PDB file of C-alpha atoms in Angstrom:
ATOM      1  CA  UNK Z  51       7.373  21.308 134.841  1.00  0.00           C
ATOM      2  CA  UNK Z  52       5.847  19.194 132.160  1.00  0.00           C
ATOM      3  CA  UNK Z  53       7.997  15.991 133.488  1.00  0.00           C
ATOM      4  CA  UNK Z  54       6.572  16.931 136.894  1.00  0.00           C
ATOM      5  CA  UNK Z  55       3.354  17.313 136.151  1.00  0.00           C
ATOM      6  CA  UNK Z  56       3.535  13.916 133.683  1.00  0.00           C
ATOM      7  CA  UNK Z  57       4.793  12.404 137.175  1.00  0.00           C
ATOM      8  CA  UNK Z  58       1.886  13.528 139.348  1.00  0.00           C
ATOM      9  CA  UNK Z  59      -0.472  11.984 136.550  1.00  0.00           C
ATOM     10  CA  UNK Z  60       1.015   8.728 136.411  1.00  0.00           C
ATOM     11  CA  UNK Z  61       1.261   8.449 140.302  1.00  0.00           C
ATOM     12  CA  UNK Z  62      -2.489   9.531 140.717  1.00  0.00           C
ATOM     13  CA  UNK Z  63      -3.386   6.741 137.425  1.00  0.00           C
ATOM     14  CA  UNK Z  64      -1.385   4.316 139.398  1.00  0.00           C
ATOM     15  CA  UNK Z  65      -2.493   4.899 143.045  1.00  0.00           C
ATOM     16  CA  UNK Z  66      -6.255   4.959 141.625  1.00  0.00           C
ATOM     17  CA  UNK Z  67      -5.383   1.741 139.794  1.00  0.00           C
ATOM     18  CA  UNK Z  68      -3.603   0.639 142.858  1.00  0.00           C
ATOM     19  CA  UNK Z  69      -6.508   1.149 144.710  1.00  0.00           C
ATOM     20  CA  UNK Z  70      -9.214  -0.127 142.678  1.00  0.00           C
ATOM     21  CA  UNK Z  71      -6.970  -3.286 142.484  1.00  0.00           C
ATOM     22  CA  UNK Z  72      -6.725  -3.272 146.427  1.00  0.00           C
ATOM     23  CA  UNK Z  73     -10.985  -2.813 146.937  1.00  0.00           C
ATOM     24  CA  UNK Z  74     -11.469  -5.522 143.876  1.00  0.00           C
ATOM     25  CA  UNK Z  75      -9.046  -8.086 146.138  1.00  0.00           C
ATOM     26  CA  UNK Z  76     -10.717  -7.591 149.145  1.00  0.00           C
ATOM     27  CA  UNK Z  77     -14.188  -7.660 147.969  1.00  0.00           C
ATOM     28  CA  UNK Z  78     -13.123 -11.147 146.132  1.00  0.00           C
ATOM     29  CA  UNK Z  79     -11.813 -12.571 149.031  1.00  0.00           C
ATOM     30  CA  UNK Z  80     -14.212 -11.512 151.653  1.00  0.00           C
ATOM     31  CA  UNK Z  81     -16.710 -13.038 148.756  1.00  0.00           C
ATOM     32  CA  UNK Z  82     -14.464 -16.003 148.948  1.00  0.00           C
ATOM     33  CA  UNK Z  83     -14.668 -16.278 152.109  1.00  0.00           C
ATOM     34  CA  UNK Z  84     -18.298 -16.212 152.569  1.00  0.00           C
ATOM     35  CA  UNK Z  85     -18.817 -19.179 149.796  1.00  0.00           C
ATOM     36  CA  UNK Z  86     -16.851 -20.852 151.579  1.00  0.00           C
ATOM     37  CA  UNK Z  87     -17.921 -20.291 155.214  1.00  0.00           C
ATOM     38  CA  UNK Z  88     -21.669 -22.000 153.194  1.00  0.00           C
ATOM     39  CA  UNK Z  89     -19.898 -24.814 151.824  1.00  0.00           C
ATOM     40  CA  UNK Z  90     -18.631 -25.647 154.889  1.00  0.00           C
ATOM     41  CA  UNK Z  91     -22.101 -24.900 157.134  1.00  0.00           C
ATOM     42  CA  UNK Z  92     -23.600 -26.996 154.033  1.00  0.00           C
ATOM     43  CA  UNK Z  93     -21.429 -29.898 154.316  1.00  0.00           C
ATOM     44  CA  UNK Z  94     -21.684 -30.199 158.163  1.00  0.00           C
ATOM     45  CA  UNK Z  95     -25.600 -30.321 157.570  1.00  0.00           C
ATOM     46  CA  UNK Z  96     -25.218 -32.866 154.768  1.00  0.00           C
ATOM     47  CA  UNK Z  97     -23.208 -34.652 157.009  1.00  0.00           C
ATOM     48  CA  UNK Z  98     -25.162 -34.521 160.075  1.00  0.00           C
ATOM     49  CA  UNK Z  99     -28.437 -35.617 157.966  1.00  0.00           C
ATOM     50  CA  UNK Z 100     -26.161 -38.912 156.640  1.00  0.00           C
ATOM     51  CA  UNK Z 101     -25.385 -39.444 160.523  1.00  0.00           C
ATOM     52  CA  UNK Z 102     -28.822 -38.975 160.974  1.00  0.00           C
ATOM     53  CA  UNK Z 103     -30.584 -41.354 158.709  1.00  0.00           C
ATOM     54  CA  UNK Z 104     -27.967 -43.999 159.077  1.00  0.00           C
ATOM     55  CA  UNK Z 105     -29.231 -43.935 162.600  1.00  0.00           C
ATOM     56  CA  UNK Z 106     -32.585 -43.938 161.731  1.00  0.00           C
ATOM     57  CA  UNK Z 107     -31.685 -47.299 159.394  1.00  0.00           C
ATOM     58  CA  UNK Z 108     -30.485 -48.835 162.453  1.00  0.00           C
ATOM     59  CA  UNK Z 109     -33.066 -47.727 164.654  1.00  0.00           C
ATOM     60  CA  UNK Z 110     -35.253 -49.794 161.835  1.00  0.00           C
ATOM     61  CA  UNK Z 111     -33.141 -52.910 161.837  1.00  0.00           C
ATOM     62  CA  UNK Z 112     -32.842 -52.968 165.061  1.00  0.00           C
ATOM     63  CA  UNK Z 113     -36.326 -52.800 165.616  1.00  0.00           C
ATOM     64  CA  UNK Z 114     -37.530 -55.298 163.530  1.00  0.00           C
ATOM     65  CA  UNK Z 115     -35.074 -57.565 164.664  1.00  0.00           C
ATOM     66  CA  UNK Z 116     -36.123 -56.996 168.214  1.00  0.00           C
ATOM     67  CA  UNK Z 117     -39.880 -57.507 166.892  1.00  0.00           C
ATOM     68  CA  UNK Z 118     -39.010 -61.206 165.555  1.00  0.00           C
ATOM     69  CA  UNK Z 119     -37.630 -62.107 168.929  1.00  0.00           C
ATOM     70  CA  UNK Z 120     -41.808 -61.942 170.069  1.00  0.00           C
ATOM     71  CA  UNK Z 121     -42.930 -63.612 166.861  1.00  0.00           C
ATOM     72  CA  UNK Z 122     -40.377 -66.674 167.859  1.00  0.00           C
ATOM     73  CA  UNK Z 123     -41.290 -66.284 171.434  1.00  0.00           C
ATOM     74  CA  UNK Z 124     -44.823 -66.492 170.446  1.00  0.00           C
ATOM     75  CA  UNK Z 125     -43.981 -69.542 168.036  1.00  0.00           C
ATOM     76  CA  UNK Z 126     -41.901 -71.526 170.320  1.00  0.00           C
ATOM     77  CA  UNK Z 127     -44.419 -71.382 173.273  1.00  0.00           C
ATOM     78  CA  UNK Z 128     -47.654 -72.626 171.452  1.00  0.00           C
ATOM     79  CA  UNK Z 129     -46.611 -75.852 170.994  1.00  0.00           C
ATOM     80  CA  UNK Z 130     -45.803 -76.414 174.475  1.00  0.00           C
ATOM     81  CA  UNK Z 131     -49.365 -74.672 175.137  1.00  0.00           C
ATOM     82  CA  UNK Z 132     -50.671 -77.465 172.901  1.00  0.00           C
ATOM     83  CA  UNK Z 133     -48.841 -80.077 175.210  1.00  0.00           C
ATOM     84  CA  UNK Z 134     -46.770 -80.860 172.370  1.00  0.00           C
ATOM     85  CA  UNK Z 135     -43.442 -79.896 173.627  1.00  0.00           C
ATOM     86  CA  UNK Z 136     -42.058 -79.567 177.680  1.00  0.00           C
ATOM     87  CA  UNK Z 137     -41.381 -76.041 178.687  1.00  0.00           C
ATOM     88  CA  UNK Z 138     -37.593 -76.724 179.272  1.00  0.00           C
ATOM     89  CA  UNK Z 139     -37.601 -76.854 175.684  1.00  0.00           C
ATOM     90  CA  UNK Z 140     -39.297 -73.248 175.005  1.00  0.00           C
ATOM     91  CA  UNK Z 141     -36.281 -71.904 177.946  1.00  0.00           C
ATOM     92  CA  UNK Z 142     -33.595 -73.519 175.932  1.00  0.00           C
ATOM     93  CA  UNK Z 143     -34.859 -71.559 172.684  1.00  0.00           C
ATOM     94  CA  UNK Z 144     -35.582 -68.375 174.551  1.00  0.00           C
ATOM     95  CA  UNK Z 145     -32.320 -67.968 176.163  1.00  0.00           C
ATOM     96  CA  UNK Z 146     -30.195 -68.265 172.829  1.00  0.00           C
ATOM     97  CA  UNK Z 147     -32.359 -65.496 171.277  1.00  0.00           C
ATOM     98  CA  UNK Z 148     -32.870 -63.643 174.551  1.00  0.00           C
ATOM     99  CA  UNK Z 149     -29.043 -62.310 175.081  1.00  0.00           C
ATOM    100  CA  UNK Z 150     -28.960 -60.412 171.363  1.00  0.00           C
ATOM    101  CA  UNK Z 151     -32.584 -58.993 172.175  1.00  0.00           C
ATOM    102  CA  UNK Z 152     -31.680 -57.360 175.321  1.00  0.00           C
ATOM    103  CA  UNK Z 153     -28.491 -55.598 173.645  1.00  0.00           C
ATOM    104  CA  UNK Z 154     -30.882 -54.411 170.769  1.00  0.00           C
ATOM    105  CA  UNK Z 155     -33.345 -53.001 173.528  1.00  0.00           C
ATOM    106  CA  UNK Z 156     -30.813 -51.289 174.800  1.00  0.00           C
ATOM    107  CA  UNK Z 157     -29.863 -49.786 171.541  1.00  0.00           C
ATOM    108  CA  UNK Z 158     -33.182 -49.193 170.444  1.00  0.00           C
ATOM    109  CA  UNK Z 159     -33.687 -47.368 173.463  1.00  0.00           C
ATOM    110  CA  UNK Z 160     -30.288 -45.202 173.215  1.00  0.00           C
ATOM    111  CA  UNK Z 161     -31.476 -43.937 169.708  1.00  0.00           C
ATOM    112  CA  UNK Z 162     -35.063 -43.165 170.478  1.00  0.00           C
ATOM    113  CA  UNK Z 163     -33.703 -41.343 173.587  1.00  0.00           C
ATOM    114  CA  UNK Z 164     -31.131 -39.461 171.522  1.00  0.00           C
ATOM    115  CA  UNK Z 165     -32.186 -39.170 168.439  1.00  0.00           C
ATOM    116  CA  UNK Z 166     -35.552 -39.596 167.787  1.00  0.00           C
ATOM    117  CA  UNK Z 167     -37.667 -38.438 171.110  1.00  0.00           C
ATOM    118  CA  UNK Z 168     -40.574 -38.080 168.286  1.00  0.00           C
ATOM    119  CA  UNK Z 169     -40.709 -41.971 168.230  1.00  0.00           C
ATOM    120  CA  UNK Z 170     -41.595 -42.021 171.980  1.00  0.00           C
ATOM    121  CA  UNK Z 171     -45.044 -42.302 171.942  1.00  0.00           C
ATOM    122  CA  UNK Z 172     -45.463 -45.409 169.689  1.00  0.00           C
ATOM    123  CA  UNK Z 173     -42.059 -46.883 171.234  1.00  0.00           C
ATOM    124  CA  UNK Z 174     -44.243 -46.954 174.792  1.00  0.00           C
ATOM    125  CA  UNK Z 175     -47.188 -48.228 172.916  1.00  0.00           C
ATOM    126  CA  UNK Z 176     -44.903 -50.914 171.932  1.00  0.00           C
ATOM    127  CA  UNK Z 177     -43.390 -51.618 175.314  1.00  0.00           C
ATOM    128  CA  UNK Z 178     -47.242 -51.493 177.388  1.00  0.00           C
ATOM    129  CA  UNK Z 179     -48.060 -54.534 174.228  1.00  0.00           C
ATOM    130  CA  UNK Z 180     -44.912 -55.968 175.504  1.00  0.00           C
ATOM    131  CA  UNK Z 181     -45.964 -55.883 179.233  1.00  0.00           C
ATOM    132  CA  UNK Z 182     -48.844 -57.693 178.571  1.00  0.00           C
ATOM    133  CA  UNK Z 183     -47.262 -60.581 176.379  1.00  0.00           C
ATOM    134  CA  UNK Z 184     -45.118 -61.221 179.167  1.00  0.00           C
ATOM    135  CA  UNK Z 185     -48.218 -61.138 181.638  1.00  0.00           C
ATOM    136  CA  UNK Z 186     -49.435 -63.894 179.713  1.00  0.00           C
ATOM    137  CA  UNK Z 187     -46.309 -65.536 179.366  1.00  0.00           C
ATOM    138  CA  UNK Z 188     -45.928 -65.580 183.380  1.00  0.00           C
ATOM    139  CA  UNK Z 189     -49.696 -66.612 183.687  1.00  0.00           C
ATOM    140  CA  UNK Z 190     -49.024 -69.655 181.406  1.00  0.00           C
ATOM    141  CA  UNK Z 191     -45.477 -70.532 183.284  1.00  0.00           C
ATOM    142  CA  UNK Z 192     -47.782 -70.615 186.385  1.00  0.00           C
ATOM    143  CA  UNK Z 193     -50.131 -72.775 185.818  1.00  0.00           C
ATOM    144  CA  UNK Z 194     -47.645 -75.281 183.814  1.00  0.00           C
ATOM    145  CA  UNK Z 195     -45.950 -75.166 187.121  1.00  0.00           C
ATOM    146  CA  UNK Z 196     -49.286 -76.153 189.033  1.00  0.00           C
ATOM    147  CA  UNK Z 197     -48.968 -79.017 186.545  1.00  0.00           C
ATOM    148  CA  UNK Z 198     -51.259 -77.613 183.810  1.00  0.00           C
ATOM    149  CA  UNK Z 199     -49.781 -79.101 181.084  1.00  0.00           C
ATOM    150  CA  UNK Z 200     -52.097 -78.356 178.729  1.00  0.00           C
ATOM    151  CA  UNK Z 201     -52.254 -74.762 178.585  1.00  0.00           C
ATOM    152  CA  UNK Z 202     -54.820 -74.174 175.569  1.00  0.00           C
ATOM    153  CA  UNK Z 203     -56.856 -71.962 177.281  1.00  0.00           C
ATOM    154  CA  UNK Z 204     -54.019 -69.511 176.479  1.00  0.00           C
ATOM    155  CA  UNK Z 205     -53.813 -69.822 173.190  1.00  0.00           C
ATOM    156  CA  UNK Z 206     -56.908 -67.614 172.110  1.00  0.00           C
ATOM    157  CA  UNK Z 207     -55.626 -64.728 174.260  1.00  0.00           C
ATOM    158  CA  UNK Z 208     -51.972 -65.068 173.804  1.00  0.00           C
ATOM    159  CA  UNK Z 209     -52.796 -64.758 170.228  1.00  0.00           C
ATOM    160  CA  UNK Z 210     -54.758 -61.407 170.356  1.00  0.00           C
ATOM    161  CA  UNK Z 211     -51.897 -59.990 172.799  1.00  0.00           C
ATOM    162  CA  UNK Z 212     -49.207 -61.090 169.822  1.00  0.00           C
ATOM    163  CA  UNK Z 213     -51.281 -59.608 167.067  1.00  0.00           C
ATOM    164  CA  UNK Z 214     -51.536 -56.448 169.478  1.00  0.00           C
ATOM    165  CA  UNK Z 215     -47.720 -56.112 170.209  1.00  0.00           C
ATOM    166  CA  UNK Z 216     -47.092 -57.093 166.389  1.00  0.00           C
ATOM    167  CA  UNK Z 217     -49.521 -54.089 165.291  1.00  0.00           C
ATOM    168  CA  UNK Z 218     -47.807 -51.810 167.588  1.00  0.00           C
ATOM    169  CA  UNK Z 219     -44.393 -52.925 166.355  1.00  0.00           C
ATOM    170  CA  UNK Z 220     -45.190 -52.471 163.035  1.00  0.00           C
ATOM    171  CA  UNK Z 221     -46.640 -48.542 164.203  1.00  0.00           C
ATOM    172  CA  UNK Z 222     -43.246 -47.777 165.408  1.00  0.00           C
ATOM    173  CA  UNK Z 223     -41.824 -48.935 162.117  1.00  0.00           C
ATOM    174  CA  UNK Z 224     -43.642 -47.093 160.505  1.00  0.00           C
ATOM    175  CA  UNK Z 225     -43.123 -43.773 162.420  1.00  0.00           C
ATOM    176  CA  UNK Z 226     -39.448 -44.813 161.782  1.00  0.00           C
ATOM    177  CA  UNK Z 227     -39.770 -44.703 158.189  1.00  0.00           C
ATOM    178  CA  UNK Z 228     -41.391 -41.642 158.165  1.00  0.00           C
ATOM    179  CA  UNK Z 229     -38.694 -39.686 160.110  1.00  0.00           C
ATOM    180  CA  UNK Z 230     -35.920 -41.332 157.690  1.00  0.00           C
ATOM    181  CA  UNK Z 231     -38.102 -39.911 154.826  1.00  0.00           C
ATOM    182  CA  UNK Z 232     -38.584 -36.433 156.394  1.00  0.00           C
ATOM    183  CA  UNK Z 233     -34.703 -36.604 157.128  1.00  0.00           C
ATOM    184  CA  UNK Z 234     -34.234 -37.526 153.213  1.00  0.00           C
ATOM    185  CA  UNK Z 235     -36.891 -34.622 152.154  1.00  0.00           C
ATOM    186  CA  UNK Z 236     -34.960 -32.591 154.015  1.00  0.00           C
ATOM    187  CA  UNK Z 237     -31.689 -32.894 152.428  1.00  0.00           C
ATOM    188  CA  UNK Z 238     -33.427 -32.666 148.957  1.00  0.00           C
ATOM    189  CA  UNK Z 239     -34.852 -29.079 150.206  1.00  0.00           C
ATOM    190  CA  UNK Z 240     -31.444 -27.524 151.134  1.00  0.00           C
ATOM    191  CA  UNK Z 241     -30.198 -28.456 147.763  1.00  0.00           C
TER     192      UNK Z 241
END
């Protein structure tokens, strides 16, 4: 009786041991599995904020870039506003620097659209400046077509229109900057 009753105590020490053994696993691995179901919802974020400011670097670049095609549009028609150069000379320069603009509208536009719909507003700001730089632009081309070679009288105004599309341009840059920072700030916060 003694042997059985020895036997009943080590199977109940060992089942309770067992047991304990068997909550203590599944505890650790349902604990396990919850650091890592974080790591893993904290790596896609990290990742998704690098995707994210690495766009909004290339939103910048592209920007700017696009923003020095006007400043050499601007600088390659005053002199033939001056009457120092012909106008087939302007076309010449405009047309090299014209096919790598449009592709970094289109881009530009692609990322605000996607990305950064926050950006909008100064982005049409930015475009309307753009309308009218081209309105003088077309004004200019008509009256050098009349044979008004000497299109001073466009300076003055083409001038405040540049400085306006310039001021815009550097608006949206700015804006840019400021959602790359807030996408930086943000990554520092989760941490």
């Amino acid at each position: 009786m003694a042997d059985l009753e020895t036997a009943l105590v080590t199977l109940a020490t060992a089942s309770i041991t067992g047991g304990v053994a068997l909550i203590d696993f599944h505890l650790t691995n349902r604990a396990t599995a919850q650091r890592t179901h974080e790591a893993r919802i904290y790596e896609a974020k990290k990742q998704e904020r690098t995707e994210l400011l690495s766009k909004a670097e290339e939103l910048y670049e592209l920007t700017d870039k696009w923003l020095l095609g006007f400043s050499h549009n601007f600088l390659s028609l005053v002199p033939v506003m001056h009457g120092q150069y012909e106008y087939n000379t302007y076309l010449d320069s405009i047309i090299e620097c014209g096919e790598s603009q449009k592709s970094r509208l289109i881009r530009v536009e692609v990322l605000i659209a996607i990305y950064f719909q926050n950006l909008r507003q100064p982005y049409q700001k930015v475009l309307s400046q753009r309308e009218e730089f081209n309105r003088m632009i077309g004004a200019h081309k008509k009256a050098y077509k009349r044979g008004e070679m000497n299109g001073e009288r466009y300076i003055e105004p083409f001038e405040k229109v540049a400085l306006a599309l310039d001021s815009e341009g550097e608006a949206l840059k700015m804006a840019i900057a400021e959602a790359a920072r807030k996408i930086v700030e943000e990554s520092y916060e989760e941490r």
